mmCIF file of C-alpha atoms in Angstrom:
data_model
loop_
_atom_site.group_PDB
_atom_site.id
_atom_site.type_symbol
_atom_site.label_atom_id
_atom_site.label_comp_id
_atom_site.label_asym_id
_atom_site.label_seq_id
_atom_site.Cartn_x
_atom_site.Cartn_y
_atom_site.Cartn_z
ATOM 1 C CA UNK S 1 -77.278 118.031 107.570
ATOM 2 C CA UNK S 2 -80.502 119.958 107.794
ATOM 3 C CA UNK S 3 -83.277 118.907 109.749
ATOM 4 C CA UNK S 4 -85.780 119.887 107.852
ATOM 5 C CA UNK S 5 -86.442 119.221 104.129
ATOM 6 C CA UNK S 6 -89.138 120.141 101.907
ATOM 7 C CA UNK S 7 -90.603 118.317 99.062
ATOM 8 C CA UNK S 8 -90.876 118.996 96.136
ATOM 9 C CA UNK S 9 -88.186 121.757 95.925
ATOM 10 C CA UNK S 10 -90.225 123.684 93.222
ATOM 11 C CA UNK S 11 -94.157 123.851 92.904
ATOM 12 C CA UNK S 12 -96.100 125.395 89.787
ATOM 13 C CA UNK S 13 -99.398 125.440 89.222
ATOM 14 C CA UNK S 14 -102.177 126.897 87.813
ATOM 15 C CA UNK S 15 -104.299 130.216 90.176
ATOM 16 C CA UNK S 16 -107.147 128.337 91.822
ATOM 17 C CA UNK S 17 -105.517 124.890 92.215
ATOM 18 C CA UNK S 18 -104.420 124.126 95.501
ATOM 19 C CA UNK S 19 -100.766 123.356 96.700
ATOM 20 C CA UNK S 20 -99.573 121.046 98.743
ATOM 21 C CA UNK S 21 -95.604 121.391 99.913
ATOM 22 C CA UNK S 22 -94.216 118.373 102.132
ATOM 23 C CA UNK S 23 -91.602 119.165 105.231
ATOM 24 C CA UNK S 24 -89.650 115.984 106.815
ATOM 25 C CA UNK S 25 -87.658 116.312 110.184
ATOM 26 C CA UNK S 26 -84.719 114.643 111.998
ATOM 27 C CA UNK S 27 -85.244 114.846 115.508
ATOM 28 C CA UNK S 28 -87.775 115.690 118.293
ATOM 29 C CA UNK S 29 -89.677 119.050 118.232
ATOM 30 C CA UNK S 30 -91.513 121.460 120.341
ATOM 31 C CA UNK S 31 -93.262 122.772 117.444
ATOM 32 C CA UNK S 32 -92.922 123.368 113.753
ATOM 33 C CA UNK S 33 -93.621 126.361 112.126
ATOM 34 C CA UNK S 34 -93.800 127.885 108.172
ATOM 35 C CA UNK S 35 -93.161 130.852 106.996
ATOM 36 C CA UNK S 36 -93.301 132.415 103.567
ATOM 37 C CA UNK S 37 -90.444 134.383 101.319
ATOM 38 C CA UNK S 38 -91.112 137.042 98.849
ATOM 39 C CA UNK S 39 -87.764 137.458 96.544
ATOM 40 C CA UNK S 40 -85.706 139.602 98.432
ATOM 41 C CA UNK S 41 -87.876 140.067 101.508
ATOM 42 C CA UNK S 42 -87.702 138.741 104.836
ATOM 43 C CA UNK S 43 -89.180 136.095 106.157
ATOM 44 C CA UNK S 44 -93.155 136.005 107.457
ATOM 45 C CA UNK S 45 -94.781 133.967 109.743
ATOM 46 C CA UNK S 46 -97.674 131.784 108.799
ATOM 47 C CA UNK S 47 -98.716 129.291 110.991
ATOM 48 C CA UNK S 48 -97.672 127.298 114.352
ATOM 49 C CA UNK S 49 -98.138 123.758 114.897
ATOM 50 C CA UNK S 50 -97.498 122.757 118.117
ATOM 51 C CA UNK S 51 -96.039 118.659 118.869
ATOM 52 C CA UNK S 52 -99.795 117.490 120.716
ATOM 53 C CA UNK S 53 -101.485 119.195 117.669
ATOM 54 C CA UNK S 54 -102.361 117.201 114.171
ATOM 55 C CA UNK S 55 -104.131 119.838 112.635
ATOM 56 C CA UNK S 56 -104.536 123.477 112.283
ATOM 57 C CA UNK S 57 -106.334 125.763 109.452
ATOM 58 C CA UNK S 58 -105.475 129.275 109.266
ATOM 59 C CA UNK S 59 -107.541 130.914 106.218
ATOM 60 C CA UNK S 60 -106.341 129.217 103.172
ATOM 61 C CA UNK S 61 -103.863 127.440 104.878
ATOM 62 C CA UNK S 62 -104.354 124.511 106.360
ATOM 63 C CA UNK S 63 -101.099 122.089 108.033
ATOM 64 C CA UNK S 64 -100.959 118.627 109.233
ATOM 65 C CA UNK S 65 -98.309 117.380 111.738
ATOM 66 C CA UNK S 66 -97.504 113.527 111.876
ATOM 67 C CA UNK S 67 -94.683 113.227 114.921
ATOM 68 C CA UNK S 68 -94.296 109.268 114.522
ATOM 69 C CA UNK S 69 -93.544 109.724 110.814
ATOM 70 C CA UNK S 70 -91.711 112.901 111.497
ATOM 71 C CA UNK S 71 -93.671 114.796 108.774
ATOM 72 C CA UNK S 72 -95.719 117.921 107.986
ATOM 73 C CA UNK S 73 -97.650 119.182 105.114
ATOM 74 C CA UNK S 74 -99.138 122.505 104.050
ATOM 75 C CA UNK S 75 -101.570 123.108 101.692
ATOM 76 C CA UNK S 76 -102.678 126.418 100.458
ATOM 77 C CA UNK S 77 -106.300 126.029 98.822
ATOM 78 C CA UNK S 78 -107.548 128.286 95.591
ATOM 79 C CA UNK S 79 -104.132 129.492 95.223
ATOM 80 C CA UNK S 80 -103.725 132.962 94.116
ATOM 81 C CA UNK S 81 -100.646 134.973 91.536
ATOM 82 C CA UNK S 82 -99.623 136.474 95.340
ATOM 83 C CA UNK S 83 -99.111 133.293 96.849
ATOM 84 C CA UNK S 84 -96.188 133.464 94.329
ATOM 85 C CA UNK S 85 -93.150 132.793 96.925
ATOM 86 C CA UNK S 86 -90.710 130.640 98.415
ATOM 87 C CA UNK S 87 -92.430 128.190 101.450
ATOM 88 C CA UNK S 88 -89.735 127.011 104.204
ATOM 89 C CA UNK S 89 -90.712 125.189 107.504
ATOM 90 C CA UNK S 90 -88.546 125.545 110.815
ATOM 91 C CA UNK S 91 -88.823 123.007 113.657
ATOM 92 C CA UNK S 92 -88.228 123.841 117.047
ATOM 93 C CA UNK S 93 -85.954 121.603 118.606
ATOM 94 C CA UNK S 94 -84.883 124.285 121.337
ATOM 95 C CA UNK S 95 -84.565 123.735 125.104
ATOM 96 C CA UNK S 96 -87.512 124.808 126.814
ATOM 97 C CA UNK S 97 -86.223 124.435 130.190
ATOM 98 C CA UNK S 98 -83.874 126.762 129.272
ATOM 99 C CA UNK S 99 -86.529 129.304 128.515
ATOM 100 C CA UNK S 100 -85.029 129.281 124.829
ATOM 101 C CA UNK S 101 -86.011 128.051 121.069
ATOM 102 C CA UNK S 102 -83.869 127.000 118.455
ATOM 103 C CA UNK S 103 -85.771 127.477 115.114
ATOM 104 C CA UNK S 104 -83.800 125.331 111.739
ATOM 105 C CA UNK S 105 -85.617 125.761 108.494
ATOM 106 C CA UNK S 106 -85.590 123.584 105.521
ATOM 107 C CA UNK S 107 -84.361 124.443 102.183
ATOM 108 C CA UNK S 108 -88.045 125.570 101.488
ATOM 109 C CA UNK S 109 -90.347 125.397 98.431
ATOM 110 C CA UNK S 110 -90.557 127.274 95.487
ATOM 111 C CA UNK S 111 -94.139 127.943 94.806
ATOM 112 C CA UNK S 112 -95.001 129.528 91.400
ATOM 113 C CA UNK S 113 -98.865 130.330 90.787
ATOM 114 C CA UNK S 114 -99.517 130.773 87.307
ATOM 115 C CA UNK S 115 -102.654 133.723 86.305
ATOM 116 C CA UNK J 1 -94.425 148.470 116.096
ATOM 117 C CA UNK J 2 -91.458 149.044 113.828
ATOM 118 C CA UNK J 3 -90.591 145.439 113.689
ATOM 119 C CA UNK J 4 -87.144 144.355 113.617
ATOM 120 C CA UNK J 5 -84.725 147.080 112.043
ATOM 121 C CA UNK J 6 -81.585 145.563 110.338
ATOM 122 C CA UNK J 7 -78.570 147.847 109.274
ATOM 123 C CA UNK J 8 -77.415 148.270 107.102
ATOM 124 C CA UNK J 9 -79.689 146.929 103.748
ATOM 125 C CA UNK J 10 -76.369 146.435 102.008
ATOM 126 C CA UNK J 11 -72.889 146.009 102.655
ATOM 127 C CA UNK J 12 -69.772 146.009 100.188
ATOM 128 C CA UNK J 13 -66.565 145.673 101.114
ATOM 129 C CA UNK J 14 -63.255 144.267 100.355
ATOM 130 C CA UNK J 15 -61.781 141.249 101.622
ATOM 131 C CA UNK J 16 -60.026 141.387 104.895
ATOM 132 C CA UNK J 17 -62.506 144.254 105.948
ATOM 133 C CA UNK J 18 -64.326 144.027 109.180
ATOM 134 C CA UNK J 19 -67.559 144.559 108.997
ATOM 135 C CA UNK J 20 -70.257 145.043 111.287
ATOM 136 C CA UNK J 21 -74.300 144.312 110.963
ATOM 137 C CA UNK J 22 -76.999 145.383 113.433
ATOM 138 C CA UNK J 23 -80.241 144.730 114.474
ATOM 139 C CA UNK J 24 -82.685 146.034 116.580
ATOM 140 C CA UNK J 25 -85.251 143.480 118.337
ATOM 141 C CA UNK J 26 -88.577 144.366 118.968
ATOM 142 C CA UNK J 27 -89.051 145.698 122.297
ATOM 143 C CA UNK J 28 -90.225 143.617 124.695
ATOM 144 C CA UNK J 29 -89.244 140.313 123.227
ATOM 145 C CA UNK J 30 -86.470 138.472 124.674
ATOM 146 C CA UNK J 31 -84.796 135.821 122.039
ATOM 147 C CA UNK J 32 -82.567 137.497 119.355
ATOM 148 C CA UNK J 33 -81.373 135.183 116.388
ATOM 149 C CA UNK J 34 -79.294 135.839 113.386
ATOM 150 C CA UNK J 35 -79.731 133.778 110.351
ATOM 151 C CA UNK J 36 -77.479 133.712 107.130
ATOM 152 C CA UNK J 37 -79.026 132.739 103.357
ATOM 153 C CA UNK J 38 -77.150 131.566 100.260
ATOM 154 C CA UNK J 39 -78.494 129.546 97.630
ATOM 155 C CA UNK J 40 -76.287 126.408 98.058
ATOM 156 C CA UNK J 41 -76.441 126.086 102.070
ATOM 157 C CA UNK J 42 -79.910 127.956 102.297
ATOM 158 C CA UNK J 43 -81.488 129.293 105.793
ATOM 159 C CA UNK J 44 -78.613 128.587 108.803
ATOM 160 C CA UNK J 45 -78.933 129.263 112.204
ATOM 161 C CA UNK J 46 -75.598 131.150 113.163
ATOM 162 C CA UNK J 47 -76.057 132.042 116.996
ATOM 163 C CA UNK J 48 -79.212 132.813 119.650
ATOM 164 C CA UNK J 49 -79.561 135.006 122.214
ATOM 165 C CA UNK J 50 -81.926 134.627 125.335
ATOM 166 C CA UNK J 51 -82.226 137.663 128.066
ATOM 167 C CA UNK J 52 -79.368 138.812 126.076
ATOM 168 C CA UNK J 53 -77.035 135.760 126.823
ATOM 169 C CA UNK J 54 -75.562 133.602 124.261
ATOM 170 C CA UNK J 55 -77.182 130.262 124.250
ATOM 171 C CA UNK J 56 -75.997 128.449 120.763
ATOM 172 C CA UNK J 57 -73.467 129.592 118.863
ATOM 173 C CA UNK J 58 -72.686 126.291 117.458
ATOM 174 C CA UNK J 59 -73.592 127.780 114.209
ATOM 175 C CA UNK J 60 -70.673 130.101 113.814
ATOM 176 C CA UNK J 61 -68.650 129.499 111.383
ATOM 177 C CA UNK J 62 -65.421 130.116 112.278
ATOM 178 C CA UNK J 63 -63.273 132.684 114.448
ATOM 179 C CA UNK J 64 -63.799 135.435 112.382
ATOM 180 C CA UNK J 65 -67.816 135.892 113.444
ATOM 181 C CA UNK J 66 -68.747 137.193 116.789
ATOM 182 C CA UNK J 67 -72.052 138.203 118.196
ATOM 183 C CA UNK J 68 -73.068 140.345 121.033
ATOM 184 C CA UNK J 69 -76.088 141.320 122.761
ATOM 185 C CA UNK J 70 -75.324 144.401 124.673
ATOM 186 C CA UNK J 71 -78.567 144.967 126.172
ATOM 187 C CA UNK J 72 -82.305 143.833 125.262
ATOM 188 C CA UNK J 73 -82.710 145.997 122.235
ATOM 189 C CA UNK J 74 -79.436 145.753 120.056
ATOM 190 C CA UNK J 75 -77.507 143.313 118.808
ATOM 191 C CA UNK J 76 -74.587 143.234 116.293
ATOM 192 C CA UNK J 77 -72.594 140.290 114.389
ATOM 193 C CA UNK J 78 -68.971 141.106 113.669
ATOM 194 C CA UNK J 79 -67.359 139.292 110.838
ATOM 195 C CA UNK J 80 -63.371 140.656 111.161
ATOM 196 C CA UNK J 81 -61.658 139.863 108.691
ATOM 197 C CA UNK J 82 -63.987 138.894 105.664
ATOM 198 C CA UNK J 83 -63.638 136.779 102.856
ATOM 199 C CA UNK J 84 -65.027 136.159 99.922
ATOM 200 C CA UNK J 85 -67.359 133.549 100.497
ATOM 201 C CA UNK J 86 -69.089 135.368 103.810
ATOM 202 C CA UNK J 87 -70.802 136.538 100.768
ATOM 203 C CA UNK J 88 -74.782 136.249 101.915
ATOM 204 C CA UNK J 89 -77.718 137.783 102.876
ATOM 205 C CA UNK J 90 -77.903 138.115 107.273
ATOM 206 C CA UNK J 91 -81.053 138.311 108.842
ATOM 207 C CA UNK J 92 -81.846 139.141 112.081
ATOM 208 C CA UNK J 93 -84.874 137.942 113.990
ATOM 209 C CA UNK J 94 -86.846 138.545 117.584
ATOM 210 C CA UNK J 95 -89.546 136.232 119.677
ATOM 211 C CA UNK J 96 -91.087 136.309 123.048
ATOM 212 C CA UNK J 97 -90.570 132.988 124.769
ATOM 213 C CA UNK J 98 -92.440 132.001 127.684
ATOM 214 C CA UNK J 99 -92.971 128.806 128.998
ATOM 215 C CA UNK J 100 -93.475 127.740 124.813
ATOM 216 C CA UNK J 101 -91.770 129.205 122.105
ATOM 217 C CA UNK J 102 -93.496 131.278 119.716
ATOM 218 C CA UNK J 103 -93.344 132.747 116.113
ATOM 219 C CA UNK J 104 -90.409 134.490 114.988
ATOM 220 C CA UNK J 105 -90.316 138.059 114.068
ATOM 221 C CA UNK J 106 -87.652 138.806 110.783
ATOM 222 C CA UNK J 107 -85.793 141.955 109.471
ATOM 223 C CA UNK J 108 -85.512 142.650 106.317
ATOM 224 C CA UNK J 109 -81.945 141.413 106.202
ATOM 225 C CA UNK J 110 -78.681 142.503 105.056
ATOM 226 C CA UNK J 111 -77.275 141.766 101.618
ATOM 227 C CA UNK J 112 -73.818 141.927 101.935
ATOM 228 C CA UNK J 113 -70.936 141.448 98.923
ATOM 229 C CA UNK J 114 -67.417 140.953 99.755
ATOM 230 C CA UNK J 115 -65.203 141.422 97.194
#
């Protein structure tokens, strides 16, 4: 089963709106990470949370981290037609003492911003 | 930096074919990880490499996939022989882990169709 989901599954909305996208998780992490999907690209980095952090704002991005509820949010504020892509977060739930990380991603997001 | 170089973009072959994909880290980090995508099973973790050794390859499907890291800056996965349903686009992706894990670096992945 994946340890990571994503809520809602698909997202549209009007440019200028903001967007919220939900993430849920199984187990422990070291961190939690999202990263963004253009159709047929690889996958981009956008932002690290780390397990002692609750917050973090990168730009227009801004992502929450609840460990006790096992739960993460990012929201993307005044969206823009290029924020037009597929959203996924990872959790970490690697061994660190083995000097290694072990990324899963969620079935991501499908964000649509309408012009 | 180049980033991480996948080869090739795409790959068609006929069932029972081996085929081989490749991927070039970026230099210097040290944690290799190939990823496959599909619409129904999404994003899965197939194997990781650390300092060029194996750590998880729980993610492997079956017998027919095999990984190696040769050295710190190439890495192939072997699927011999394929099928059908190894239909899926493989990515390849690079990090530099220290004492915490960091952001993970993607290729642009390889489509491959197996007829």
């Amino acid at each position: 089963s994946q340890q990571g989901e994503e809520d809602p599954q698909a997202l549209s909305i009007q440019e200028g709106e903001n967007a919220t996208m939900n993430c849920s998780y199984k187990t422990s992490i070291n961190n939690l990470q999202w990263y963004r999907q253009n159709s047929g690209r690889g996958l981009v980095h956008l932002i690290l949370i780390r397990s002692n952090e609750r917050e973090k704002h990168s730009g227009r991005l801004r992502v929450t981290l609840d460990t006790s509820k096992k739960s993460s949010s990012l929201l993307i504020t005044a969206s823009r037609a290029a924020d037009t892509a597929s959203y996924f977060c990872a959790t970490d739930i690697g061994s660190l003492i083995q000097g290694a990380q072990k990324l899963v991603f969620g079935q991501g997001t499908r964000l649509t911003i309408n012009p | 930096d180049a980033g991480v170089i996948q080869s090739p973009r795409h790959e068609v072959t006929e069932m029972g074919q081996e085929v081989t994909l490749r991927c070039k880290p970026i230099s210097g980090h040290n944690s290799l990880f190939w990823y496959r995508q599909t619409m129904m099973r999404g994003l899965e973790l197939l194997i990781y490499f650390n300092n060029n050794v194996p750590i998880d390859d729980s993610g492997m499907p079956e017998d027919r996939f095999s990984a190696k890291m040769p050295n710190a800056s190439f890495s192939t996965l072997k699927i011999q022989p394929s099928e059908p349903r190894d239909s899926a686009v493989y990515f390849c992706a690079s990090s530099l882990v220290r004492r915490t894990s960091e952001k993970l670096f993607f290729g642009s992945g390889t489509q491959l169709s197996v007829l």
